[in-house]
Amino acid sequence: YDTLLDIVYERFIELSKKKKRFGLFTLTLDTHHPNGHISKSFNSRYKDGSNPILNAVACSDFLISKLINKIISSPYAKNTIIVLVSDHIALRNSAHSLLTSKIRVNGKIRKINRRNLFMIIDPTGNQHERANIFGSNFDIGSTILPFIGYKGDIGLGRNLLLNKKRNTSIKQFKRINKKKLKIAKIEKTYIMTKLKHWKGMAIKFWDFPRLKNKLEIDLASKTVHLDKRKFKLPILILFNEQLLTTLKFQFNRNRTQQSLIEQLSEIEKDKYFILIDKGTRVNTINDKFNGEDFYLIAGKGNTYTKMMKLEEKQSFSTKEINKFLNKK
């Protein structure tokens, strides 16, 4: 871990000397549950050293602080923004009981509020501000943008510092049920409005593409091309009337369906299909199929309309595919 941060600093200096904009990202895993990992260069411990994850946190705190101070002290600090962020709250570890307990603060017992860390450090700034704002990791990108010379929102996020009236502190959020419902409605409206702009892209991403031109098979590489999409054999391709595709592979098995043939036996009656597989796995359909040769089997539901042994390279147009499937 200490070696990693030395490399990060060297890379920071190298990129800074080029006088071009850059983003340098580093992932650290030294505080990973359950016990963490302490670097060799760290000789101290947290209190009596009996809790391994707290020792790892102390080590991480020391080494990250050291890196940040080196960057701030460098000649490139004035053109640099440092962001320190956690990806999730700590999972079960050797300090889990402490994280879920209550602590005494100024004579009062308080429950620990666990939250992610999101810190933006501007080496040229002398002021600091703690924003106790209701937000999520979605908001990190948008909140960073103004610090690096941009404006706008990214994805489902928004700049948490832009308009604090639109945001709500956790304390306010929990105050009364009526207030919670009002805030929840505002948050939901915001997210749904953002999602509307993604609707077309999301549908396109999850949609099953239609076979438009041709299906190509290359037995040497054991691949099949559905137009520009490339997949490994064996494969079971399901079609609807418009040749929209759903693909199944050997790893799509479960307790009752261990092979593509068994998956084929349970497809809907109105589904068209093309199965491309070895003779050893499809000879239950035709005992004349040879072991290592590949075969194409087409049909609808539990009816087979085409069976053929495949050559090393073959290509079939959508017109031929419709004919295989006995589609009118």
PDB file of C-alpha atoms in Angstrom, residues 111-282:
ATOM      1  CA  LYS A 111     -26.174   6.412  18.033  1.00  0.00           C
ATOM      2  CA  ILE A 112     -23.387   6.299  15.477  1.00  0.00           C
ATOM      3  CA  ASN A 113     -24.536   7.524  12.059  1.00  0.00           C
ATOM      4  CA  ARG A 114     -22.563   5.570   9.474  1.00  0.00           C
ATOM      5  CA  ARG A 115     -21.985   7.364   6.202  1.00  0.00           C
ATOM      6  CA  ASN A 116     -19.631   7.405   3.247  1.00  0.00           C
ATOM      7  CA  LEU A 117     -16.689   9.794   3.144  1.00  0.00           C
ATOM      8  CA  PHE A 118     -16.611  12.394   0.354  1.00  0.00           C
ATOM      9  CA  MET A 119     -13.931  15.041   0.708  1.00  0.00           C
ATOM     10  CA  ILE A 120     -12.788  17.637  -1.848  1.00  0.00           C
ATOM     11  CA  ILE A 121      -9.459  19.306  -1.112  1.00  0.00           C
ATOM     12  CA  ASP A 122      -8.416  22.473  -2.956  1.00  0.00           C
ATOM     13  CA  PRO A 123      -4.761  23.117  -1.997  1.00  0.00           C
ATOM     14  CA  THR A 124      -5.176  26.837  -2.780  1.00  0.00           C
ATOM     15  CA  GLY A 125      -8.125  27.330  -0.442  1.00  0.00           C
ATOM     16  CA  ASN A 126      -7.772  28.394   3.165  1.00  0.00           C
ATOM     17  CA  GLN A 127     -11.405  27.854   4.113  1.00  0.00           C
ATOM     18  CA  HIS A 128     -13.177  24.632   4.901  1.00  0.00           C
ATOM     19  CA  GLU A 129     -16.818  23.671   5.007  1.00  0.00           C
ATOM     20  CA  ARG A 130     -18.674  20.603   6.204  1.00  0.00           C
ATOM     21  CA  ALA A 131     -21.842  19.972   4.223  1.00  0.00           C
ATOM     22  CA  ASN A 132     -24.271  17.839   6.207  1.00  0.00           C
ATOM     23  CA  ILE A 133     -26.411  17.242   3.144  1.00  0.00           C
ATOM     24  CA  PHE A 134     -28.681  14.364   2.205  1.00  0.00           C
ATOM     25  CA  GLY A 135     -27.054  12.808  -0.873  1.00  0.00           C
ATOM     26  CA  SER A 136     -25.512   9.682  -2.336  1.00  0.00           C
ATOM     27  CA  ASN A 137     -22.540   8.487  -4.358  1.00  0.00           C
ATOM     28  CA  PHE A 138     -24.503   9.385  -7.498  1.00  0.00           C
ATOM     29  CA  ASP A 139     -23.817  13.041  -6.623  1.00  0.00           C
ATOM     30  CA  ILE A 140     -20.022  12.815  -6.418  1.00  0.00           C
ATOM     31  CA  GLY A 141     -19.272  13.462 -10.100  1.00  0.00           C
ATOM     32  CA  SER A 142     -21.587  16.468 -10.389  1.00  0.00           C
ATOM     33  CA  THR A 143     -20.273  18.014  -7.174  1.00  0.00           C
ATOM     34  CA  ILE A 144     -16.656  17.745  -8.364  1.00  0.00           C
ATOM     35  CA  LEU A 145     -17.245  19.354 -11.783  1.00  0.00           C
ATOM     36  CA  PRO A 146     -17.136  23.043 -10.721  1.00  0.00           C
ATOM     37  CA  PHE A 147     -13.819  22.473  -8.942  1.00  0.00           C
ATOM     38  CA  ILE A 148     -12.211  21.448 -12.240  1.00  0.00           C
ATOM     39  CA  GLY A 149     -13.785  24.110 -14.424  1.00  0.00           C
ATOM     40  CA  TYR A 150     -17.043  22.553 -15.602  1.00  0.00           C
ATOM     41  CA  LYS A 151     -20.750  22.905 -14.898  1.00  0.00           C
ATOM     42  CA  GLY A 152     -23.552  20.387 -15.204  1.00  0.00           C
ATOM     43  CA  ASP A 153     -24.911  17.164 -13.791  1.00  0.00           C
ATOM     44  CA  ILE A 154     -23.712  13.623 -14.431  1.00  0.00           C
ATOM     45  CA  GLY A 155     -26.180  10.757 -14.656  1.00  0.00           C
ATOM     46  CA  LEU A 156     -28.581  10.724 -11.713  1.00  0.00           C
ATOM     47  CA  GLY A 157     -26.372  13.032  -9.651  1.00  0.00           C
ATOM     48  CA  ARG A 158     -26.473  16.749  -8.891  1.00  0.00           C
ATOM     49  CA  ASN A 159     -24.071  19.248  -7.372  1.00  0.00           C
ATOM     50  CA  LEU A 160     -24.707  19.008  -3.629  1.00  0.00           C
ATOM     51  CA  LEU A 161     -23.160  22.434  -3.048  1.00  0.00           C
ATOM     52  CA  LEU A 162     -25.021  24.319  -5.786  1.00  0.00           C
ATOM     53  CA  ASN A 163     -28.371  24.848  -4.118  1.00  0.00           C
ATOM     54  CA  LYS A 164     -28.545  23.688  -0.532  1.00  0.00           C
ATOM     55  CA  LYS A 165     -32.220  24.663  -0.276  1.00  0.00           C
ATOM     56  CA  ARG A 166     -32.978  21.839  -2.691  1.00  0.00           C
ATOM     57  CA  ASN A 167     -31.122  19.417  -0.421  1.00  0.00           C
ATOM     58  CA  THR A 168     -31.920  18.300   3.070  1.00  0.00           C
ATOM     59  CA  SER A 169     -29.779  17.322   6.023  1.00  0.00           C
ATOM     60  CA  ILE A 170     -30.160  13.845   7.491  1.00  0.00           C
ATOM     61  CA  LYS A 171     -31.450  15.397  10.715  1.00  0.00           C
ATOM     62  CA  GLN A 172     -34.195  17.258   8.832  1.00  0.00           C
ATOM     63  CA  PHE A 173     -34.994  14.180   6.801  1.00  0.00           C
ATOM     64  CA  LYS A 174     -35.751  12.180   9.946  1.00  0.00           C
ATOM     65  CA  ARG A 175     -37.654  14.923  11.791  1.00  0.00           C
ATOM     66  CA  ILE A 176     -41.311  14.017  11.186  1.00  0.00           C
ATOM     67  CA  ASN A 177     -43.210  11.653   8.886  1.00  0.00           C
ATOM     68  CA  LYS A 178     -44.945  14.496   7.037  1.00  0.00           C
ATOM     69  CA  LYS A 179     -41.609  16.113   6.302  1.00  0.00           C
ATOM     70  CA  LYS A 180     -40.137  12.778   5.236  1.00  0.00           C
ATOM     71  CA  LEU A 181     -42.914  12.205   2.727  1.00  0.00           C
ATOM     72  CA  LYS A 182     -42.490  15.689   1.270  1.00  0.00           C
ATOM     73  CA  ILE A 183     -38.724  15.275   0.927  1.00  0.00           C
ATOM     74  CA  ALA A 184     -39.087  11.769  -0.500  1.00  0.00           C
ATOM     75  CA  LYS A 185     -41.498  13.132  -3.112  1.00  0.00           C
ATOM     76  CA  ILE A 186     -39.018  15.846  -4.121  1.00  0.00           C
ATOM     77  CA  GLU A 187     -36.185  13.327  -4.377  1.00  0.00           C
ATOM     78  CA  LYS A 188     -38.336  10.876  -6.357  1.00  0.00           C
ATOM     79  CA  THR A 189     -39.476  13.605  -8.772  1.00  0.00           C
ATOM     80  CA  TYR A 190     -35.882  14.655  -9.361  1.00  0.00           C
ATOM     81  CA  ILE A 191     -34.707  11.099 -10.099  1.00  0.00           C
ATOM     82  CA  MET A 192     -37.699  10.276 -12.318  1.00  0.00           C
ATOM     83  CA  THR A 193     -37.167  13.470 -14.322  1.00  0.00           C
ATOM     84  CA  LYS A 194     -33.547  12.491 -14.910  1.00  0.00           C
ATOM     85  CA  LEU A 195     -34.498   8.939 -15.835  1.00  0.00           C
ATOM     86  CA  LYS A 196     -36.895  10.126 -18.550  1.00  0.00           C
ATOM     87  CA  HIS A 197     -33.924  11.425 -20.529  1.00  0.00           C
ATOM     88  CA  TRP A 198     -32.356   7.968 -20.313  1.00  0.00           C
ATOM     89  CA  LYS A 199     -35.435   6.055 -21.403  1.00  0.00           C
ATOM     90  CA  GLY A 200     -34.492   5.629 -25.059  1.00  0.00           C
ATOM     91  CA  MET A 201     -30.923   4.643 -24.310  1.00  0.00           C
ATOM     92  CA  ALA A 202     -31.953   2.255 -21.526  1.00  0.00           C
ATOM     93  CA  ILE A 203     -34.534   0.498 -23.706  1.00  0.00           C
ATOM     94  CA  LYS A 204     -32.023   0.197 -26.523  1.00  0.00           C
ATOM     95  CA  PHE A 205     -29.393  -1.194 -24.138  1.00  0.00           C
ATOM     96  CA  TRP A 206     -31.625  -3.933 -22.731  1.00  0.00           C
ATOM     97  CA  ASP A 207     -33.545  -4.649 -25.928  1.00  0.00           C
ATOM     98  CA  PHE A 208     -32.885  -7.942 -27.716  1.00  0.00           C
ATOM     99  CA  PRO A 209     -31.395  -6.932 -31.102  1.00  0.00           C
ATOM    100  CA  ARG A 210     -33.065  -8.085 -34.288  1.00  0.00           C
ATOM    101  CA  LEU A 211     -31.212 -10.171 -36.868  1.00  0.00           C
ATOM    102  CA  LYS A 212     -31.250  -7.831 -39.875  1.00  0.00           C
ATOM    103  CA  ASN A 213     -28.799  -9.191 -42.430  1.00  0.00           C
ATOM    104  CA  LYS A 214     -27.070 -12.509 -41.886  1.00  0.00           C
ATOM    105  CA  LEU A 215     -25.887 -15.230 -39.555  1.00  0.00           C
ATOM    106  CA  GLU A 216     -22.268 -16.347 -40.052  1.00  0.00           C
ATOM    107  CA  ILE A 217     -20.615 -19.421 -38.532  1.00  0.00           C
ATOM    108  CA  ASP A 218     -16.847 -19.981 -38.227  1.00  0.00           C
ATOM    109  CA  LEU A 219     -16.046 -23.430 -36.859  1.00  0.00           C
ATOM    110  CA  ALA A 220     -12.276 -22.784 -36.793  1.00  0.00           C
ATOM    111  CA  SER A 221     -12.753 -20.087 -34.130  1.00  0.00           C
ATOM    112  CA  LYS A 222     -15.973 -21.690 -32.818  1.00  0.00           C
ATOM    113  CA  THR A 223     -17.853 -18.405 -33.181  1.00  0.00           C
ATOM    114  CA  VAL A 224     -21.114 -17.184 -34.657  1.00  0.00           C
ATOM    115  CA  HIS A 225     -21.846 -13.673 -35.923  1.00  0.00           C
ATOM    116  CA  LEU A 226     -25.366 -12.265 -35.727  1.00  0.00           C
ATOM    117  CA  ASP A 227     -24.824  -9.271 -37.991  1.00  0.00           C
ATOM    118  CA  LYS A 228     -22.026  -7.446 -36.102  1.00  0.00           C
ATOM    119  CA  ARG A 229     -22.451  -9.295 -32.807  1.00  0.00           C
ATOM    120  CA  LYS A 230     -19.974 -12.104 -32.118  1.00  0.00           C
ATOM    121  CA  PHE A 231     -20.579 -15.045 -29.752  1.00  0.00           C
ATOM    122  CA  LYS A 232     -18.921 -18.334 -28.853  1.00  0.00           C
ATOM    123  CA  LEU A 233     -20.347 -21.743 -29.783  1.00  0.00           C
ATOM    124  CA  PRO A 234     -22.316 -23.699 -28.725  1.00  0.00           C
ATOM    125  CA  ILE A 235     -25.355 -21.421 -28.745  1.00  0.00           C
ATOM    126  CA  LEU A 236     -29.148 -21.555 -28.704  1.00  0.00           C
ATOM    127  CA  ILE A 237     -30.750 -18.603 -30.496  1.00  0.00           C
ATOM    128  CA  LEU A 238     -34.438 -17.923 -29.884  1.00  0.00           C
ATOM    129  CA  PHE A 239     -36.386 -15.747 -32.341  1.00  0.00           C
ATOM    130  CA  ASN A 240     -39.788 -14.103 -32.379  1.00  0.00           C
ATOM    131  CA  GLU A 241     -41.773 -13.305 -35.537  1.00  0.00           C
ATOM    132  CA  GLN A 242     -39.668 -10.171 -36.187  1.00  0.00           C
ATOM    133  CA  LEU A 243     -36.385 -12.080 -35.645  1.00  0.00           C
ATOM    134  CA  LEU A 244     -35.696 -10.335 -32.341  1.00  0.00           C
ATOM    135  CA  THR A 245     -33.162 -12.566 -30.594  1.00  0.00           C
ATOM    136  CA  THR A 246     -32.692 -14.058 -27.151  1.00  0.00           C
ATOM    137  CA  LEU A 247     -29.450 -15.971 -26.632  1.00  0.00           C
ATOM    138  CA  LYS A 248     -28.730 -18.931 -24.380  1.00  0.00           C
ATOM    139  CA  PHE A 249     -25.390 -20.561 -23.684  1.00  0.00           C
ATOM    140  CA  GLN A 250     -24.061 -23.659 -21.978  1.00  0.00           C
ATOM    141  CA  PHE A 251     -23.546 -21.730 -18.703  1.00  0.00           C
ATOM    142  CA  ASN A 252     -27.277 -20.834 -18.549  1.00  0.00           C
ATOM    143  CA  ARG A 253     -27.967 -24.189 -16.954  1.00  0.00           C
ATOM    144  CA  ASN A 254     -29.865 -25.010 -13.789  1.00  0.00           C
ATOM    145  CA  ARG A 255     -30.830 -28.147 -11.880  1.00  0.00           C
ATOM    146  CA  THR A 256     -33.240 -29.402 -14.543  1.00  0.00           C
ATOM    147  CA  GLN A 257     -31.492 -28.014 -17.631  1.00  0.00           C
ATOM    148  CA  GLN A 258     -27.847 -29.064 -17.823  1.00  0.00           C
ATOM    149  CA  SER A 259     -27.421 -28.687 -21.588  1.00  0.00           C
ATOM    150  CA  LEU A 260     -28.730 -26.553 -24.446  1.00  0.00           C
ATOM    151  CA  ILE A 261     -30.806 -29.523 -25.628  1.00  0.00           C
ATOM    152  CA  GLU A 262     -32.551 -29.625 -22.264  1.00  0.00           C
ATOM    153  CA  GLN A 263     -33.079 -25.855 -22.375  1.00  0.00           C
ATOM    154  CA  LEU A 264     -34.541 -26.287 -25.860  1.00  0.00           C
ATOM    155  CA  SER A 265     -37.030 -28.864 -24.590  1.00  0.00           C
ATOM    156  CA  GLU A 266     -38.679 -26.262 -22.358  1.00  0.00           C
ATOM    157  CA  ILE A 267     -38.993 -23.225 -24.635  1.00  0.00           C
ATOM    158  CA  GLU A 268     -42.390 -21.703 -25.437  1.00  0.00           C
ATOM    159  CA  LYS A 269     -44.347 -23.236 -28.321  1.00  0.00           C
ATOM    160  CA  ASP A 270     -44.453 -19.958 -30.245  1.00  0.00           C
ATOM    161  CA  LYS A 271     -40.670 -19.458 -30.137  1.00  0.00           C
ATOM    162  CA  TYR A 272     -38.525 -20.104 -33.183  1.00  0.00           C
ATOM    163  CA  PHE A 273     -34.996 -21.364 -32.560  1.00  0.00           C
ATOM    164  CA  ILE A 274     -31.632 -22.249 -34.049  1.00  0.00           C
ATOM    165  CA  LEU A 275     -29.345 -24.523 -32.045  1.00  0.00           C
ATOM    166  CA  ILE A 276     -25.680 -24.859 -33.036  1.00  0.00           C
ATOM    167  CA  ASP A 277     -23.846 -27.552 -31.095  1.00  0.00           C
ATOM    168  CA  LYS A 278     -21.648 -30.667 -31.327  1.00  0.00           C
ATOM    169  CA  GLY A 279     -23.027 -34.050 -32.364  1.00  0.00           C
ATOM    170  CA  THR A 280     -22.109 -35.548 -28.976  1.00  0.00           C
ATOM    171  CA  ARG A 281     -24.585 -33.196 -27.330  1.00  0.00           C
ATOM    172  CA  VAL A 282     -27.413 -33.269 -29.887  1.00  0.00           C
TER     173      VAL A 282
END
